[in-house]
Amino acid sequence: MPFELPPLPYAADKNEPTIDKQTMEIHHGKHHAAYVANLNKALEAHSDLAKKSIEQILREIKSVPDAVRQAVINNGGGHHNHTLFWSTLGGSGGEPTGKLGDAVKSAFGGFPGLQEKMIDAGTKRFGSGWSWLVKTADGKLEVYSTANQDSPLMEGKTPLFGIDVWEHAYYLKYQNRRPDYLKAVWSVVNWDAVSKNF
Ligand code: MN3
C-alpha cells in the first residue's frame, strides 16, 4: 500500500479537555484511516501516481485521470489535511512568534485578527470543510475556507494551519456548537509546527 496512516504524534488525550480523547481516537483511527484506505484503492490502477507524494499529487490534481480525480480530491485531500491537522495540534496555544508572528501582524493586524477571521470562515462554511491559514503563491498570508476535503494545495496555496469543521471533529463534545469549538481550539495549537509550515 503506497500510503499509510501516520501515527498520532502524541497520545490521544494530549488535547484534553479542548478536544476529547474519544474524538481524537475515532477521528484519527477511523476517519483518517478510511481516507488513507480509499486513497490507496483509488490509486490501485495508477501505479505512476502512487509513487508520488500526496503533496505533489494534490498540487498536480489537474493531471490526475478523470476516473479517479474526485476520489483523490476527497481521500488524498482528507489524508493530507488530517496529517497536517494532527501535526499542528498537541501544543499549548499562545501566539505565533518570529517571522510568522510578523506576517500575521502585517496581514491581520495581529493574532486576534487572525483568530477572528478563521473563526468566521469556519462558522460560515456550510456543511463540512476546513477553515485555513495559508501562504499564497506570492508568499502572502490568507484565511479562507474550503468545502469537504478540498486541499489548498490544489489552488497553488500552502496550508499552514487548518481547523477541521466537519461534525466528526467536534460533535461528541460540542454538539451543534461549532463556534465554541472554533474558539477553543487555539489553546492546543503548536505554533512551532505552524511556523515550520510557513
Ligand atoms: Mn476530519
Coordinates of N, CA and C in Angstrom, one line a residue, residues 2 5 9-10 14 25 28 31 37 41 48 52 57 70 74 81 104 111 113 125-126 150 165 167 179 188 191:
P2 N 0.7 2.1 -1.0 CA 1.6 3.3 -1.1 C 1.5 4.3 0.1
L5 N -1.4 5.2 7.2 CA -1.9 6.1 8.3 C -0.7 6.5 9.2
P9 N 1.1 12.1 16.5 CA 2.4 12.4 17.1 C 2.4 12.6 18.6
Y10 N 1.3 12.3 19.3 CA 1.2 12.4 20.7 C 0.1 11.5 21.2
K14 N -3.9 14.1 24.5 CA -3.0 15.3 24.6 C -3.7 16.6 24.5
E25 N -9.5 9.6 19.0 CA -9.3 8.2 18.6 C -10.2 7.8 17.4
H28 N -8.9 10.0 14.2 CA -7.6 9.5 13.6 C -7.8 8.0 13.2
H31 N -11.7 7.8 10.9 CA -11.9 8.7 9.7 C -10.7 8.9 8.9
A37 N -7.2 4.4 3.3 CA -7.6 3.2 2.6 C -8.2 3.5 1.3
K41 N -7.0 2.6 -2.6 CA -7.9 1.9 -3.5 C -8.1 2.7 -4.8
D48 N 1.7 4.9 -11.3 CA 2.6 6.0 -11.6 C 2.3 7.1 -10.5
K52 N 4.2 9.1 -6.2 CA 4.4 10.5 -5.9 C 4.0 10.7 -4.4
I57 N 0.8 15.1 -5.7 CA -0.5 14.6 -6.4 C -1.5 15.7 -6.3
Q70 N -11.9 12.7 -8.5 CA -12.7 13.1 -7.4 C -12.4 12.3 -6.1
N74 N -11.1 13.8 -2.6 CA -11.7 13.5 -1.3 C -10.8 12.8 -0.4
N81 N -4.9 16.7 4.7 CA -5.5 17.7 5.6 C -5.3 17.2 7.1
V104 N 1.7 37.6 10.5 CA 0.3 37.6 11.0 C -0.1 39.1 11.3
F111 N -2.6 38.8 16.1 CA -3.1 37.5 16.4 C -4.7 37.4 16.5
G113 N -6.8 39.3 15.1 CA -7.4 39.4 13.8 C -7.4 38.1 13.0
R125 N -18.7 28.3 6.9 CA -18.6 27.2 6.0 C -19.9 26.3 6.1
F126 N -20.7 26.3 5.1 CA -21.9 25.5 5.2 C -21.6 24.0 5.0
D150 N -11.4 19.4 0.3 CA -10.6 20.1 -0.8 C -9.4 20.7 -0.1
V165 N -13.8 21.5 10.3 CA -15.1 21.8 10.8 C -16.1 20.8 10.4
E167 N -18.5 17.8 11.4 CA -19.0 17.5 12.7 C -18.2 16.4 13.4
P179 N -19.1 27.2 16.7 CA -18.3 28.3 17.1 C -17.6 28.2 18.4
V188 N -4.7 24.6 22.0 CA -3.9 23.4 21.8 C -3.1 23.5 20.5
W191 N 2.4 26.2 17.7 CA 2.8 27.3 16.8 C 4.2 27.0 16.2

